[in-house]
Short mmCIF file of C-alpha atoms in Angstrom, two decimals:
data_model
loop_
_atom_site.label_atom_id
_atom_site.label_comp_id
_atom_site.label_asym_id
_atom_site.label_seq_id
_atom_site.Cartn_x
_atom_site.Cartn_y
_atom_site.Cartn_z
CA UNK A 93 0.06 -0.10 0.02
CA UNK A 94 2.92 2.45 0.89
CA UNK A 95 4.57 1.62 -2.50
CA UNK A 96 1.44 2.48 -4.48
CA UNK A 97 0.72 5.52 -2.35
CA UNK A 98 4.20 6.81 -3.05
CA UNK A 99 4.13 6.02 -6.70
CA UNK A 100 0.60 7.15 -7.57
CA UNK A 101 -0.29 9.85 -5.01
CA UNK A 102 2.73 11.57 -3.70
CA UNK A 103 3.97 12.88 -7.13
CA UNK A 104 0.84 15.12 -7.26
CA UNK A 105 1.66 17.00 -4.06
CA UNK A 106 3.93 19.94 -3.56
CA UNK A 107 7.71 19.17 -4.20
CA UNK A 108 8.76 20.15 -0.67
CA UNK A 109 5.96 18.03 0.75
CA UNK A 110 7.11 15.19 -1.48
CA UNK A 111 10.51 15.22 0.27
CA UNK A 112 8.85 15.25 3.62
CA UNK A 113 6.59 12.40 2.76
CA UNK A 114 9.63 10.47 1.29
CA UNK A 115 11.51 10.73 4.54
CA UNK A 116 8.38 9.56 6.60
CA UNK A 117 7.51 6.80 4.34
CA UNK A 118 11.03 5.37 4.50
CA UNK A 119 10.59 5.39 8.25
CA UNK A 120 7.09 3.77 8.11
CA UNK A 121 8.30 1.01 5.77
CA UNK A 122 11.08 0.21 8.32
CA UNK A 123 8.44 -0.13 11.12
CA UNK A 124 5.38 -1.53 9.28
CA UNK A 125 6.94 -2.76 5.97
CA UNK A 126 6.60 -6.56 6.74
CA UNK A 127 2.89 -6.19 7.84
CA UNK A 128 -0.05 -6.63 5.62
CA UNK A 129 -1.88 -3.27 5.57
CA UNK A 130 -5.35 -4.71 6.26
CA UNK A 131 -3.94 -6.42 9.31
CA UNK A 132 -2.88 -3.17 11.02
CA UNK A 133 -5.17 -2.18 13.78
CA UNK A 134 -5.74 0.86 15.99
CA UNK A 135 -3.60 -0.72 18.85
CA UNK A 136 -0.70 -0.99 16.44
CA UNK A 137 -0.90 2.71 15.63
CA UNK A 138 -1.14 3.53 19.51
CA UNK A 139 2.06 1.38 20.13
CA UNK A 140 3.83 3.15 17.33
CA UNK A 141 3.12 6.48 19.02
CA UNK A 142 3.94 5.22 22.60
CA UNK A 143 7.69 6.06 22.58
CA UNK A 144 9.64 8.04 25.33
CA UNK A 145 11.56 10.02 22.65
CA UNK A 146 10.68 11.22 19.13
CA UNK A 147 6.94 11.29 19.64
CA UNK A 148 6.40 14.48 17.77
CA UNK A 149 8.18 13.01 14.77
CA UNK A 150 6.06 9.92 14.98
CA UNK A 151 2.91 11.85 15.08
CA UNK A 152 3.84 13.48 11.71
CA UNK A 153 4.53 9.91 10.35
CA UNK A 154 1.10 8.97 11.75
CA UNK A 155 -0.48 11.72 9.63
CA UNK A 156 1.31 10.51 6.40
CA UNK A 157 0.24 6.92 7.30
CA UNK A 158 -3.38 8.06 7.79
CA UNK A 159 -3.17 9.63 4.18
CA UNK A 160 -1.83 6.33 2.83
CA UNK A 161 -4.77 4.45 4.54
CA UNK A 162 -7.20 6.90 3.11
CA UNK A 163 -5.72 6.14 -0.24
CA UNK A 164 -5.82 2.40 0.36
CA UNK A 165 -9.61 2.66 1.22
CA UNK A 166 -10.26 4.51 -1.98
CA UNK A 167 -8.41 1.87 -4.00
CA UNK A 168 -9.96 -1.01 -2.15
CA UNK A 169 -6.66 -2.11 -0.79
CA UNK A 170 -8.07 -1.92 2.81
CA UNK A 171 -11.44 -1.53 4.38
CA UNK A 172 -10.89 1.12 6.84
CA UNK A 173 -8.34 3.60 8.25
CA UNK A 174 -7.03 2.35 11.63
CA UNK A 175 -5.49 5.85 12.27
CA UNK A 176 -8.73 7.64 12.13
CA UNK A 177 -9.74 7.05 15.71
CA UNK A 178 -6.41 7.33 17.28
CA UNK A 179 -6.43 10.40 19.47
CA UNK A 180 -3.20 12.32 19.58
CA UNK A 181 -2.69 14.46 22.78
CA UNK A 182 -1.01 17.67 21.78
CA UNK A 183 2.30 18.28 23.60
CA UNK A 184 2.52 21.46 25.61
CA UNK A 185 4.40 24.12 24.06
CA UNK A 186 8.01 24.41 25.33
CA UNK A 187 9.04 27.50 27.12
CA UNK A 188 12.91 27.12 26.78
CA UNK A 189 14.47 30.51 26.81
CA UNK A 190 17.83 30.81 24.94
CA UNK A 191 20.16 33.38 26.60
CA UNK A 192 22.48 35.54 24.59
CA UNK A 193 25.42 33.53 25.85
CA UNK A 194 23.94 30.21 24.64
CA UNK A 195 23.01 31.68 21.25
CA UNK A 196 26.34 33.15 20.64
CA UNK A 197 28.20 30.01 21.89
CA UNK A 198 26.25 27.72 19.42
CA UNK A 199 26.68 30.30 16.51
CA UNK A 200 30.50 29.90 16.95
CA UNK A 201 30.26 26.21 16.46
CA UNK A 202 27.88 26.38 13.59
CA UNK A 203 28.34 26.50 9.76
CA UNK A 204 27.60 29.81 8.04
CA UNK A 205 24.38 28.57 6.71
CA UNK A 206 23.08 27.32 10.03
CA UNK A 207 24.42 30.63 11.79
CA UNK A 208 22.49 32.80 9.40
CA UNK A 209 19.25 30.80 9.84
CA UNK A 210 19.64 31.09 13.64
CA UNK A 211 20.12 34.96 13.24
CA UNK A 212 17.08 35.33 11.05
CA UNK A 213 14.86 33.24 13.50
CA UNK A 214 16.09 35.24 16.38
CA UNK A 215 15.51 38.56 14.74
CA UNK A 216 12.07 37.83 13.15
CA UNK A 217 10.47 35.25 15.54
CA UNK A 218 9.54 33.09 12.50
CA UNK A 219 9.45 29.23 12.83
CA UNK A 220 12.01 27.15 11.10
CA UNK A 221 9.97 26.39 8.17
CA UNK A 222 9.17 30.02 7.42
CA UNK A 223 12.96 30.98 7.80
CA UNK A 224 14.10 28.07 5.43
CA UNK A 225 11.37 28.87 2.74
CA UNK A 226 11.94 32.60 2.76
CA UNK A 227 12.66 33.95 -0.82
CA UNK A 228 14.23 37.04 -1.83
CA UNK A 229 11.06 38.07 -3.56
CA UNK A 230 9.59 38.51 0.03
CA UNK A 231 12.42 40.87 0.98
CA UNK A 232 11.79 44.53 0.08
CA UNK A 233 14.91 46.36 0.87
CA UNK A 234 13.55 49.74 -0.59
CA UNK A 235 10.77 49.84 1.78
CA UNK A 236 12.75 47.91 4.49
CA UNK A 237 10.07 45.05 5.02
CA UNK A 238 9.97 41.33 4.87
CA UNK A 239 6.73 39.74 3.91
CA UNK A 240 5.94 36.34 5.49
CA UNK A 241 2.63 34.38 4.54
CA UNK A 242 0.35 33.39 7.46
CA UNK A 243 -1.14 30.06 6.30
CA UNK A 244 -3.51 29.94 9.33
CA UNK A 245 -5.53 32.97 7.86
CA UNK A 246 -7.31 31.56 4.85
CA UNK A 247 -10.51 33.72 4.66
CA UNK A 248 -9.12 37.29 5.13
CA UNK A 249 -6.50 38.10 2.33
CA UNK A 250 -5.65 41.37 4.33
CA UNK A 251 -4.27 39.17 7.23
CA UNK A 252 -2.64 36.57 5.18
CA UNK A 253 0.66 38.49 5.13
CA UNK A 254 2.84 39.24 8.04
CA UNK A 255 5.06 42.22 7.44
CA UNK A 256 8.26 42.80 9.55
CA UNK A 257 10.50 45.88 9.63
CA UNK A 258 13.98 45.33 8.53
CA UNK A 259 16.03 46.72 11.41
CA UNK A 260 19.77 47.68 11.09
CA UNK A 261 20.77 44.37 12.63
CA UNK A 262 18.48 42.41 10.57
CA UNK A 263 19.80 44.27 7.38
CA UNK A 264 23.24 43.15 8.20
CA UNK A 265 22.21 39.57 8.40
CA UNK A 266 20.26 39.78 5.11
CA UNK A 267 23.35 41.31 3.43
CA UNK A 268 25.39 38.28 4.49
CA UNK A 269 22.65 36.07 3.10
CA UNK A 270 22.60 38.00 -0.22
CA UNK A 271 26.40 37.69 -0.62
CA UNK A 272 26.09 34.01 -0.21
CA UNK A 273 23.04 33.73 -2.48
CA UNK A 274 24.85 35.44 -5.31
CA UNK A 275 27.68 33.00 -5.07
CA UNK A 276 25.13 30.14 -5.14
CA UNK A 277 22.72 31.87 -7.58
CA UNK A 278 19.66 31.00 -5.57
CA UNK A 279 16.25 32.58 -5.11
CA UNK A 280 16.16 31.55 -1.46
CA UNK A 281 17.63 33.55 1.40
CA UNK A 282 19.06 30.38 3.35
CA UNK A 283 20.58 27.81 1.29
CA UNK A 284 22.70 24.63 2.13
CA UNK A 285 26.42 24.14 1.19
CA UNK A 286 25.33 23.05 -2.35
CA UNK A 287 23.39 26.17 -2.82
CA UNK A 288 19.92 24.39 -2.68
CA UNK A 289 17.13 25.45 -0.41
CA UNK A 290 16.82 23.43 2.78
CA UNK A 291 13.95 21.35 3.60
CA UNK A 292 12.84 21.00 7.21
CA UNK A 293 13.82 17.35 7.29
CA UNK A 294 17.14 18.16 5.79
CA UNK A 295 17.97 21.13 8.20
CA UNK A 296 16.46 19.66 11.51
CA UNK A 297 19.17 16.81 11.63
CA UNK A 298 21.95 19.22 10.99
CA UNK A 299 20.92 21.39 13.88
CA UNK A 300 20.46 18.42 16.12
CA UNK A 301 23.80 17.00 15.33
CA UNK A 302 25.37 20.41 16.18
CA UNK A 303 23.70 20.17 19.60
CA UNK A 304 24.76 16.42 20.00
CA UNK A 305 28.30 16.48 18.85
CA UNK A 306 29.66 19.96 19.68
CA UNK A 307 27.34 21.96 22.15
CA UNK A 308 26.38 19.29 24.76
CA UNK A 309 29.72 17.55 24.93
CA UNK A 310 31.07 21.02 25.99
CA UNK A 311 28.92 20.79 29.10
CA UNK A 312 25.98 22.92 27.98
CA UNK A 313 22.17 22.28 28.14
CA UNK A 314 20.84 21.78 24.50
CA UNK A 315 17.97 23.68 22.91
CA UNK A 316 15.85 23.36 19.74
CA UNK A 317 15.70 25.67 16.78
CA UNK A 318 12.01 26.18 17.66
CA UNK A 319 13.12 27.69 21.08
CA UNK A 320 14.43 30.84 19.23
CA UNK A 321 10.74 31.69 18.44
CA UNK A 322 9.87 31.43 22.01
CA UNK A 323 12.97 33.57 22.93
CA UNK A 324 11.83 36.25 20.41
CA UNK A 325 8.35 36.40 21.97
CA UNK A 326 9.72 36.53 25.56
CA UNK A 327 12.10 39.41 24.57
CA UNK A 328 9.23 41.42 23.05
CA UNK A 329 7.41 41.17 26.32
CA UNK A 330 10.22 42.67 28.20
#
């Protein structure tokens, strides 16, 4: 079922989502690959989600698996979707505050690409996916504005864009990004070492590896990239 889902359905969704689905499908094959799709029950899905670490990632995989089962029902491969009635308790939002010392310490250990992504997240308060998908067409140097799209607002076009002022500090970071982008000839503000746009599934392991192999061994407490958004929000309240 996963093979047919990937071959017949996945090519018709967005390219970025295709990459994310490909990553999750590989993990689902590793876990469920030897099972007959019609034999998988709700308790199997609940067991899959019941892990001490990596649960958020498995919740994302469960969503992909649910889409695959919906496809399977439509194609007559299975009779029902066992993911449908599995309740997922939303994790409480993290409130980890990243101090200036921690932020600068990690930046010294990071590659230029990751360092610039960190700066943009800290200065704009945008989540990882928004930082990585930011294109130069959204950056208006003349009027000193960056325009981010707010996907949560679908009914009111006037609220679908979030405009942020380009401060002198943010201007300096964008200039560094622009120099790198010209060398790589890319339309995206943040790119990897090959000059290609990052995907969330490609960037996240890099940041986690930075924490695991460099920052934590030096005796520091780790943090997630998403904690930079929380830090930005807390700083605005001060």
